[in-house]
C-alpha cells in the first residue's frame, strides 16, 4: 500500500558477468564434520555442512555456530566435488552440476503493450451503475460509464506494467489467479474513502481481495462538460506502484517489505509514456531535489532488511512523517542489489529470489545478499557505490 509518492527516476549503467545454476531443488539434511570451505576468491571458513537447499549449501561456522547459505557455484571445485560425493553416498538422485555461465540480469531497453491489446465492454447498467470493462489481463469495475477509448487509454498503464513484470530479469513469473486482475474505479474520491480506501492515498491494493481500488482522478481521468477524458500528462507513479503489488500477489507473503516496496518504487522510477516503459532512460531526478532540501534520511540497511511486514505497516500510524524515508530507502537498497552490488550484474539478488522461490527462509536467503559482510560493512559499500553515482547518502 502506498500513499501519494512522487516518482524517483534513476539511471544506472549496467554490466553483465557470469553466474551458475544448480539443480539441487529439494532440501535434505546430511550433517558432517567441520571442514575448511573455500570459495572461488580463495576465502576460507571452518564450518560444518548442514544441508543443500535450492542450489545452495547451508553450513554452520565453527567459531560461533552461526549458519550461512551460499550458492554452490561460488565454491571451489574441490568443495563442489565434496558435495557431489555426499549426494552420491546418500543415495539421493540430486546432482551438483558443473557451473554454466550466468550472463547477468538481462534488462530490456523498453517494454510496450501486448499485440492483442484491446478493450471489451462487458456490462453497462445505468439502473445499477455497474460498468465492467476488460483488457487482455485486467478487468475494471466502475461506478460510472466510461467511453471505450478512455478505458483503452488508461488500460495501457495496467497492461504495460504487467508486461514489464513479465520480462523483469528477476523472473517473478506473474500471472492472474483467475482470468484477470480486478480493479475497482470510483467516480469521486470521497466514495473511494467511504468504501475503505486509505485516507490521503491515491490508490491501494487489497491483497485479501486481490483488487486495486482507485479514484478515477488517480488514473488521470477527469470529467469534462459531457464525458470523461484521460489526461496522460499526469504522473501515474502511485498507480504503477499498486499494479506492481497486484501482479506480484503470489510473492507478497514470501518477500520482506523492503523488497516488496522497493520493487514498486523502482517501477515508478522507470520513465513511462503512453503504454511504454523505458528501462534505458532511468536517471537521477526527484531524489536529488529531496536531498538538497534535506527531506530525506536513509534508513539503515539492517533495519530495513530485518523489518517485518507488521513493523513496516505500523509506520502508517506511528511514524507517518517517516514514510517517505522508508519507501525511498527500500528503493535505494533494492536498486543497489540490482545494479551496484558486486560486479553490477545482480548476482546476489537473483540468487536470493531463486532461494526464496525454492522454499528457503528469508533469514537463510538473506545470507546470499550479505555474502559474508556485516550490516555495517554492507552500509559502507552502499554509501561508496552511490557516491560513485554522485548520490551522497
Tab-separated table of C-alpha atoms in Angstrom:
chain	number	residue	atom	x	y	z
A	1	UNK	CA	0.000	0.000	0.000
A	2	UNK	CA	1.279	3.446	-0.807
A	3	UNK	CA	0.246	6.986	-0.040
A	4	UNK	CA	0.905	9.628	-2.695
A	5	UNK	CA	4.586	9.299	-3.635
A	6	UNK	CA	6.493	11.103	-6.349
A	7	UNK	CA	8.373	9.038	-8.914
A	8	UNK	CA	12.094	8.623	-8.240
A	9	UNK	CA	13.990	8.491	-11.507
A	10	UNK	CA	17.361	6.870	-11.531
A	11	UNK	CA	19.646	5.971	-14.399
A	12	UNK	CA	22.252	3.311	-13.533
A	13	UNK	CA	24.770	1.930	-16.014
A	14	UNK	CA	24.507	-1.869	-16.111
A	15	UNK	CA	27.128	-4.543	-16.799
A	16	UNK	CA	26.763	-8.288	-17.195
A	17	UNK	CA	29.081	-11.093	-15.980
A	18	UNK	CA	28.539	-14.758	-15.083
A	19	UNK	CA	26.542	-16.925	-12.711
A	20	UNK	CA	25.768	-20.590	-12.226
A	21	UNK	CA	22.532	-22.516	-11.987
A	22	UNK	CA	22.319	-25.618	-9.799
A	23	UNK	CA	19.704	-28.327	-9.974
A	24	UNK	CA	19.571	-29.306	-6.263
A	25	UNK	CA	15.983	-28.315	-5.656
A	26	UNK	CA	14.933	-30.333	-2.612
A	27	UNK	CA	16.370	-29.503	0.862
A	28	UNK	CA	17.751	-32.534	2.730
A	29	UNK	CA	19.844	-32.961	5.873
A	30	UNK	CA	23.217	-34.683	5.915
A	31	UNK	CA	25.358	-33.242	8.720
A	32	UNK	CA	29.093	-33.715	8.518
A	33	UNK	CA	32.255	-32.977	10.453
A	34	UNK	CA	33.657	-29.419	10.412
A	35	UNK	CA	35.924	-28.787	7.436
A	36	UNK	CA	37.560	-25.885	5.660
A	37	UNK	CA	35.393	-24.425	2.891
A	38	UNK	CA	36.944	-22.282	0.164
A	39	UNK	CA	35.229	-20.031	-2.342
A	40	UNK	CA	36.492	-19.123	-5.803
A	41	UNK	CA	38.094	-15.952	-4.440
A	42	UNK	CA	40.226	-18.025	-2.055
A	43	UNK	CA	38.397	-17.004	1.127
A	44	UNK	CA	38.081	-19.775	3.705
A	45	UNK	CA	35.893	-20.656	6.664
A	46	UNK	CA	35.823	-23.591	9.058
A	47	UNK	CA	32.268	-24.885	9.116
A	48	UNK	CA	30.017	-27.935	9.347
A	49	UNK	CA	27.883	-28.990	6.389
A	50	UNK	CA	24.157	-28.840	7.221
A	51	UNK	CA	22.163	-29.244	4.015
A	52	UNK	CA	21.704	-28.479	0.337
A	53	UNK	CA	18.788	-26.151	-0.314
A	54	UNK	CA	17.752	-24.975	-3.775
A	55	UNK	CA	21.227	-24.997	-5.251
A	56	UNK	CA	22.798	-23.503	-2.127
A	57	UNK	CA	24.868	-25.082	0.622
A	58	UNK	CA	23.931	-24.397	4.231
A	59	UNK	CA	26.862	-24.532	6.677
A	60	UNK	CA	27.401	-23.764	10.377
A	61	UNK	CA	30.529	-21.787	11.216
A	62	UNK	CA	32.654	-23.478	13.876
A	63	UNK	CA	33.791	-20.271	15.575
A	64	UNK	CA	30.351	-19.016	16.608
A	65	UNK	CA	27.746	-21.561	15.471
A	66	UNK	CA	26.115	-19.151	13.003
A	67	UNK	CA	24.589	-20.678	9.874
A	68	UNK	CA	25.139	-19.333	6.362
A	69	UNK	CA	23.697	-20.086	2.929
A	70	UNK	CA	25.986	-19.841	-0.131
A	71	UNK	CA	25.445	-20.657	-3.817
A	72	UNK	CA	27.208	-23.934	-4.584
A	73	UNK	CA	28.609	-22.283	-7.703
A	74	UNK	CA	30.604	-19.833	-5.566
A	75	UNK	CA	32.620	-22.681	-4.006
A	76	UNK	CA	35.909	-24.119	-5.189
A	77	UNK	CA	35.970	-27.164	-7.471
A	78	UNK	CA	37.143	-29.259	-4.516
A	79	UNK	CA	34.149	-28.233	-2.409
A	80	UNK	CA	31.741	-28.892	-5.269
A	81	UNK	CA	33.298	-32.347	-5.701
A	82	UNK	CA	32.866	-32.918	-1.949
A	83	UNK	CA	29.154	-32.122	-2.229
A	84	UNK	CA	28.740	-34.479	-5.202
A	85	UNK	CA	30.340	-37.206	-3.108
A	86	UNK	CA	27.947	-36.577	-0.211
A	87	UNK	CA	24.971	-36.796	-2.572
A	88	UNK	CA	26.281	-39.974	-4.169
A	89	UNK	CA	26.884	-41.668	-0.811
A	90	UNK	CA	23.449	-40.657	0.463
A	91	UNK	CA	21.725	-42.402	-2.431
A	92	UNK	CA	19.958	-39.196	-3.454
A	93	UNK	CA	19.349	-38.519	-7.130
A	94	UNK	CA	20.156	-34.781	-6.954
A	95	UNK	CA	23.363	-33.780	-8.688
A	96	UNK	CA	25.680	-30.822	-8.277
A	97	UNK	CA	26.328	-29.835	-11.858
A	98	UNK	CA	29.326	-28.056	-13.280
A	99	UNK	CA	28.919	-24.299	-13.469
A	100	UNK	CA	27.363	-22.747	-16.540
A	101	UNK	CA	27.783	-19.065	-17.301
A	102	UNK	CA	25.268	-16.598	-15.897
A	103	UNK	CA	25.286	-13.549	-18.150
A	104	UNK	CA	23.876	-11.148	-15.588
A	105	UNK	CA	20.407	-9.680	-15.359
A	106	UNK	CA	19.321	-9.128	-18.943
A	107	UNK	CA	17.460	-5.824	-18.953
A	108	UNK	CA	15.041	-4.862	-21.709
A	109	UNK	CA	15.592	-1.483	-23.339
A	110	UNK	CA	11.870	-0.779	-23.458
A	111	UNK	CA	8.629	-2.663	-22.867
A	112	UNK	CA	5.324	-1.967	-24.592
A	113	UNK	CA	1.832	-3.378	-24.882
A	114	UNK	CA	0.959	-6.920	-25.980
A	115	UNK	CA	-0.037	-7.391	-29.607
A	116	UNK	CA	-3.546	-8.464	-28.600
A	117	UNK	CA	-4.239	-5.298	-26.585
A	118	UNK	CA	-7.869	-4.230	-26.875
A	119	UNK	CA	-10.849	-3.292	-24.698
A	120	UNK	CA	-14.064	-5.268	-24.310
A	121	UNK	CA	-17.247	-3.754	-22.893
A	122	UNK	CA	-18.696	-6.458	-20.612
A	123	UNK	CA	-21.553	-4.648	-18.866
A	124	UNK	CA	-23.042	-1.160	-18.782
A	125	UNK	CA	-26.095	-0.994	-16.498
A	126	UNK	CA	-27.378	2.526	-15.904
A	127	UNK	CA	-30.006	1.284	-13.436
A	128	UNK	CA	-27.458	-0.151	-11.016
A	129	UNK	CA	-24.467	1.993	-12.015
A	130	UNK	CA	-22.383	-1.106	-12.707
A	131	UNK	CA	-19.960	-0.836	-15.604
A	132	UNK	CA	-17.390	-3.544	-16.402
A	133	UNK	CA	-14.609	-3.361	-18.987
A	134	UNK	CA	-11.833	-5.788	-19.867
A	135	UNK	CA	-8.369	-5.727	-21.373
A	136	UNK	CA	-6.393	-8.949	-22.019
A	137	UNK	CA	-5.248	-9.337	-18.386
A	138	UNK	CA	-7.343	-6.864	-16.367
A	139	UNK	CA	-10.984	-6.237	-15.538
A	140	UNK	CA	-12.246	-2.808	-14.442
A	141	UNK	CA	-15.387	-2.340	-12.323
A	142	UNK	CA	-16.525	1.286	-12.450
A	143	UNK	CA	-19.422	3.132	-10.795
A	144	UNK	CA	-19.720	5.450	-13.797
A	145	UNK	CA	-19.957	4.823	-17.523
A	146	UNK	CA	-16.729	5.387	-19.432
A	147	UNK	CA	-16.025	5.712	-23.129
A	148	UNK	CA	-14.217	2.710	-24.582
A	149	UNK	CA	-11.407	4.997	-25.743
A	150	UNK	CA	-10.836	6.273	-22.190
A	151	UNK	CA	-10.641	2.708	-20.856
A	152	UNK	CA	-8.297	1.824	-23.686
A	153	UNK	CA	-6.027	4.753	-22.770
A	154	UNK	CA	-5.734	4.126	-19.019
A	155	UNK	CA	-5.723	0.352	-19.556
A	156	UNK	CA	-2.340	0.798	-21.186
A	157	UNK	CA	-0.856	1.641	-17.777
A	158	UNK	CA	-2.053	-1.685	-16.382
A	159	UNK	CA	-1.116	-3.876	-19.325
A	160	UNK	CA	2.323	-2.335	-19.845
A	161	UNK	CA	3.156	-2.681	-16.125
A	162	UNK	CA	2.202	-6.345	-16.307
A	163	UNK	CA	4.278	-6.749	-19.477
A	164	UNK	CA	7.257	-5.119	-17.733
A	165	UNK	CA	6.943	-7.539	-14.821
A	166	UNK	CA	6.866	-10.498	-17.188
A	167	UNK	CA	10.243	-9.570	-18.670
A	168	UNK	CA	11.824	-8.182	-15.482
A	169	UNK	CA	15.088	-10.159	-15.210
A	170	UNK	CA	14.429	-11.455	-11.669
A	171	UNK	CA	11.879	-13.755	-13.322
A	172	UNK	CA	8.938	-13.205	-10.997
A	173	UNK	CA	6.613	-15.179	-13.357
A	174	UNK	CA	3.469	-13.161	-12.572
A	175	UNK	CA	0.053	-14.424	-13.611
A	176	UNK	CA	-3.534	-13.669	-12.505
A	177	UNK	CA	-5.087	-16.244	-10.188
A	178	UNK	CA	-8.358	-16.084	-12.076
A	179	UNK	CA	-8.943	-14.996	-15.650
A	180	UNK	CA	-7.931	-11.360	-14.953
A	181	UNK	CA	-6.702	-8.953	-12.319
A	182	UNK	CA	-9.531	-6.775	-10.955
A	183	UNK	CA	-9.559	-3.006	-10.321
A	184	UNK	CA	-12.439	-1.020	-8.812
A	185	UNK	CA	-12.806	2.544	-10.085
A	186	UNK	CA	-14.584	5.306	-8.144
A	187	UNK	CA	-16.099	8.429	-9.653
A	188	UNK	CA	-15.406	10.531	-6.537
A	189	UNK	CA	-12.501	10.369	-4.102
A	190	UNK	CA	-14.921	10.542	-1.187
A	191	UNK	CA	-16.698	7.410	-2.488
A	192	UNK	CA	-13.309	5.699	-2.547
A	193	UNK	CA	-12.590	6.742	1.059
A	194	UNK	CA	-16.095	5.771	2.227
A	195	UNK	CA	-15.699	2.302	0.683
A	196	UNK	CA	-12.465	1.717	2.636
A	197	UNK	CA	-9.691	3.379	0.639
A	198	UNK	CA	-6.820	4.761	2.700
A	199	UNK	CA	-7.207	8.456	3.629
A	200	UNK	CA	-4.875	10.724	1.641
A	201	UNK	CA	-3.990	7.874	-0.716
A	202	UNK	CA	-4.304	7.839	-4.473
A	203	UNK	CA	-4.953	4.101	-4.657
A	204	UNK	CA	-4.474	0.894	-2.716
A	205	UNK	CA	-4.022	-2.805	-3.386
A	206	UNK	CA	-6.083	-5.051	-1.096
A	207	UNK	CA	-4.257	-8.371	-1.083
A	208	UNK	CA	-7.165	-10.104	0.703
A	209	UNK	CA	-9.458	-9.176	-2.196
A	210	UNK	CA	-6.678	-9.236	-4.825
A	211	UNK	CA	-8.119	-5.929	-6.046
A	212	UNK	CA	-6.811	-2.425	-6.693
A	213	UNK	CA	-9.140	0.374	-5.611
A	214	UNK	CA	-8.562	3.830	-7.044
A	215	UNK	CA	-10.458	7.049	-7.750
A	216	UNK	CA	-10.701	7.907	-11.437
A	217	UNK	CA	-8.639	11.028	-10.781
A	218	UNK	CA	-5.627	8.863	-9.924
A	219	UNK	CA	-5.781	7.407	-13.424
A	220	UNK	CA	-5.733	10.893	-14.903
A	221	UNK	CA	-9.414	10.504	-15.858
A	222	UNK	CA	-11.271	13.790	-15.490
A	223	UNK	CA	-14.828	14.982	-16.107
A	224	UNK	CA	-15.295	17.362	-18.985
A	225	UNK	CA	-18.562	19.058	-19.841
A	226	UNK	CA	-20.322	15.906	-21.018
A	227	UNK	CA	-17.895	12.999	-20.712
A	228	UNK	CA	-14.706	11.671	-19.121
A	229	UNK	CA	-11.289	12.096	-20.714
A	230	UNK	CA	-7.770	10.969	-19.850
A	231	UNK	CA	-5.005	13.487	-19.214
A	232	UNK	CA	-1.956	11.352	-19.960
A	233	UNK	CA	0.384	14.116	-18.775
A	234	UNK	CA	-0.445	13.167	-15.163
A	235	UNK	CA	2.075	11.311	-13.044
A	236	UNK	CA	0.941	7.675	-12.832
A	237	UNK	CA	3.549	6.638	-10.245
A	238	UNK	CA	1.100	5.766	-7.467
A	239	UNK	CA	-0.984	3.612	-9.801
A	240	UNK	CA	2.073	1.830	-11.235
A	241	UNK	CA	3.171	1.156	-7.652
A	242	UNK	CA	-0.119	-0.579	-6.812
A	243	UNK	CA	-0.264	-2.532	-10.088
A	244	UNK	CA	3.230	-3.833	-9.311
A	245	UNK	CA	1.902	-5.134	-5.987
A	246	UNK	CA	-1.116	-6.710	-7.666
A	247	UNK	CA	0.819	-8.663	-10.281
A	248	UNK	CA	3.273	-9.814	-7.575
A	249	UNK	CA	0.492	-11.124	-5.331
A	250	UNK	CA	1.943	-14.641	-5.101
A	251	UNK	CA	5.245	-13.199	-3.812
A	252	UNK	CA	3.812	-10.796	-1.228
A	253	UNK	CA	3.747	-13.387	1.553
A	254	UNK	CA	7.251	-14.629	0.745
A	255	UNK	CA	9.282	-11.430	0.488
A	256	UNK	CA	10.231	-8.848	3.133
A	257	UNK	CA	8.635	-5.398	2.852
A	258	UNK	CA	11.836	-3.650	1.735
A	259	UNK	CA	11.844	-5.748	-1.456
A	260	UNK	CA	8.068	-5.552	-1.985
A	261	UNK	CA	8.015	-1.770	-1.638
A	262	UNK	CA	11.459	-1.216	-3.139
A	263	UNK	CA	10.339	-3.062	-6.253
A	264	UNK	CA	7.158	-0.976	-6.540
A	265	UNK	CA	9.064	2.323	-6.177
A	266	UNK	CA	11.657	1.009	-8.644
A	267	UNK	CA	8.903	0.661	-11.242
A	268	UNK	CA	7.866	4.254	-10.503
A	269	UNK	CA	11.423	5.301	-11.359
A	270	UNK	CA	11.226	3.849	-14.873
A	271	UNK	CA	10.008	6.508	-17.341
A	272	UNK	CA	6.515	5.648	-18.587
A	273	UNK	CA	4.656	7.211	-21.510
A	274	UNK	CA	1.559	6.010	-23.372
A	275	UNK	CA	1.915	2.296	-22.782
A	276	UNK	CA	5.704	2.074	-22.826
A	277	UNK	CA	8.323	1.746	-20.085
A	278	UNK	CA	11.862	2.875	-20.937
A	279	UNK	CA	14.306	0.936	-18.754
A	280	UNK	CA	17.174	2.507	-20.673
A	281	UNK	CA	16.236	6.050	-19.598
A	282	UNK	CA	16.218	5.834	-15.823
A	283	UNK	CA	18.029	8.802	-14.268
A	284	UNK	CA	18.501	10.823	-11.091
A	285	UNK	CA	15.564	13.181	-10.702
A	286	UNK	CA	13.348	13.661	-7.664
A	287	UNK	CA	15.865	12.112	-5.269
A	288	UNK	CA	18.427	14.876	-5.834
A	289	UNK	CA	15.813	17.548	-5.156
A	290	UNK	CA	14.822	15.911	-1.873
A	291	UNK	CA	18.463	15.592	-0.867
A	292	UNK	CA	19.178	19.261	-1.487
A	293	UNK	CA	16.175	20.273	0.611
A	294	UNK	CA	17.240	17.957	3.417
A	295	UNK	CA	13.981	15.993	3.299
A	296	UNK	CA	15.453	12.508	3.067
A	297	UNK	CA	17.123	10.312	5.671
A	298	UNK	CA	18.408	6.897	4.604
A	299	UNK	CA	17.092	4.142	6.871
A	300	UNK	CA	19.860	1.699	7.772
A	301	UNK	CA	20.074	-1.486	5.658
A	302	UNK	CA	19.995	-3.617	8.826
A	303	UNK	CA	16.719	-2.046	9.969
A	304	UNK	CA	15.187	-2.423	6.505
A	305	UNK	CA	16.352	-5.990	5.894
A	306	UNK	CA	15.166	-7.293	9.273
A	307	UNK	CA	11.865	-5.388	9.416
A	308	UNK	CA	8.686	-7.478	9.393
A	309	UNK	CA	5.560	-6.581	7.449
A	310	UNK	CA	3.723	-5.665	10.657
A	311	UNK	CA	6.582	-3.357	11.703
A	312	UNK	CA	6.558	-1.722	8.280
A	313	UNK	CA	2.791	-1.198	8.344
A	314	UNK	CA	2.945	0.251	11.863
A	315	UNK	CA	4.759	3.249	10.404
A	316	UNK	CA	1.492	4.416	8.843
A	317	UNK	CA	0.149	5.045	12.353
A	318	UNK	CA	3.309	5.559	14.432
A	319	UNK	CA	5.641	7.479	12.106
A	320	UNK	CA	3.717	8.869	9.109
A	321	UNK	CA	6.299	11.621	8.607
A	322	UNK	CA	8.954	8.934	8.124
A	323	UNK	CA	7.099	7.016	5.416
A	324	UNK	CA	8.885	8.750	2.542
A	325	UNK	CA	12.238	7.838	4.092
A	326	UNK	CA	11.260	4.159	4.346
A	327	UNK	CA	9.955	3.935	0.786
A	328	UNK	CA	12.935	5.740	-0.753
A	329	UNK	CA	15.378	3.761	1.401
A	330	UNK	CA	13.792	0.483	0.311
A	331	UNK	CA	14.131	1.621	-3.290
A	332	UNK	CA	17.796	2.569	-2.867
A	333	UNK	CA	18.591	-0.772	-1.228
A	334	UNK	CA	16.743	-2.762	-3.897
A	335	UNK	CA	18.346	-0.693	-6.656
A	336	UNK	CA	21.775	-1.273	-5.101
A	337	UNK	CA	21.427	-5.040	-5.247
A	338	UNK	CA	20.127	-4.867	-8.824
A	339	UNK	CA	22.760	-2.566	-10.309
A	340	UNK	CA	25.623	-1.671	-7.964
A	341	UNK	CA	26.423	-4.658	-5.767
A	342	UNK	CA	29.469	-6.788	-6.622
A	343	UNK	CA	30.205	-6.557	-10.321
A	344	UNK	CA	26.892	-4.832	-11.007
A	345	UNK	CA	25.315	-7.903	-12.583
A	346	UNK	CA	22.659	-8.573	-9.929
A	347	UNK	CA	24.083	-11.981	-8.999
A	348	UNK	CA	23.170	-11.880	-5.316
A	349	UNK	CA	19.608	-10.568	-5.617
A	350	UNK	CA	18.925	-13.143	-8.340
A	351	UNK	CA	20.257	-15.934	-6.091
A	352	UNK	CA	18.158	-14.595	-3.198
A	353	UNK	CA	14.929	-14.667	-5.234
A	354	UNK	CA	15.617	-18.174	-6.510
A	355	UNK	CA	16.302	-19.393	-2.946
A	356	UNK	CA	13.024	-17.876	-1.692
A	357	UNK	CA	11.206	-19.379	-4.678
A	358	UNK	CA	12.508	-22.820	-3.687
A	359	UNK	CA	11.353	-22.502	-0.067
A	360	UNK	CA	14.337	-21.065	1.808
A	361	UNK	CA	13.526	-18.729	4.718
A	362	UNK	CA	14.247	-15.023	4.386
A	363	UNK	CA	16.789	-15.323	7.197
A	364	UNK	CA	18.732	-18.010	5.337
A	365	UNK	CA	18.361	-16.434	1.900
A	366	UNK	CA	19.453	-13.071	3.303
A	367	UNK	CA	22.927	-14.515	3.776
A	368	UNK	CA	23.204	-14.618	-0.010
A	369	UNK	CA	22.742	-10.852	-0.062
A	370	UNK	CA	25.165	-10.203	2.789
A	371	UNK	CA	27.743	-12.599	1.289
A	372	UNK	CA	29.785	-12.640	4.489
A	373	UNK	CA	29.524	-8.876	5.038
A	374	UNK	CA	28.360	-7.368	8.314
A	375	UNK	CA	25.461	-4.913	8.078
A	376	UNK	CA	27.916	-2.122	8.820
A	377	UNK	CA	30.204	-3.327	6.051
A	378	UNK	CA	27.261	-3.512	3.648
A	379	UNK	CA	26.210	0.020	4.641
A	380	UNK	CA	29.652	1.397	3.828
A	381	UNK	CA	29.687	-0.374	0.450
A	382	UNK	CA	26.250	1.052	-0.373
A	383	UNK	CA	27.387	4.583	0.508
A	384	UNK	CA	30.525	4.191	-1.608
A	385	UNK	CA	28.584	2.771	-4.562
A	386	UNK	CA	26.084	5.635	-4.604
A	387	UNK	CA	28.840	8.187	-4.140
A	388	UNK	CA	30.273	6.936	-7.437
A	389	UNK	CA	26.854	7.738	-8.918
A	390	UNK	CA	27.081	11.266	-7.460
A	391	UNK	CA	24.499	10.498	-4.768
A	392	UNK	CA	25.662	11.310	-1.239
A	393	UNK	CA	23.955	9.223	1.413
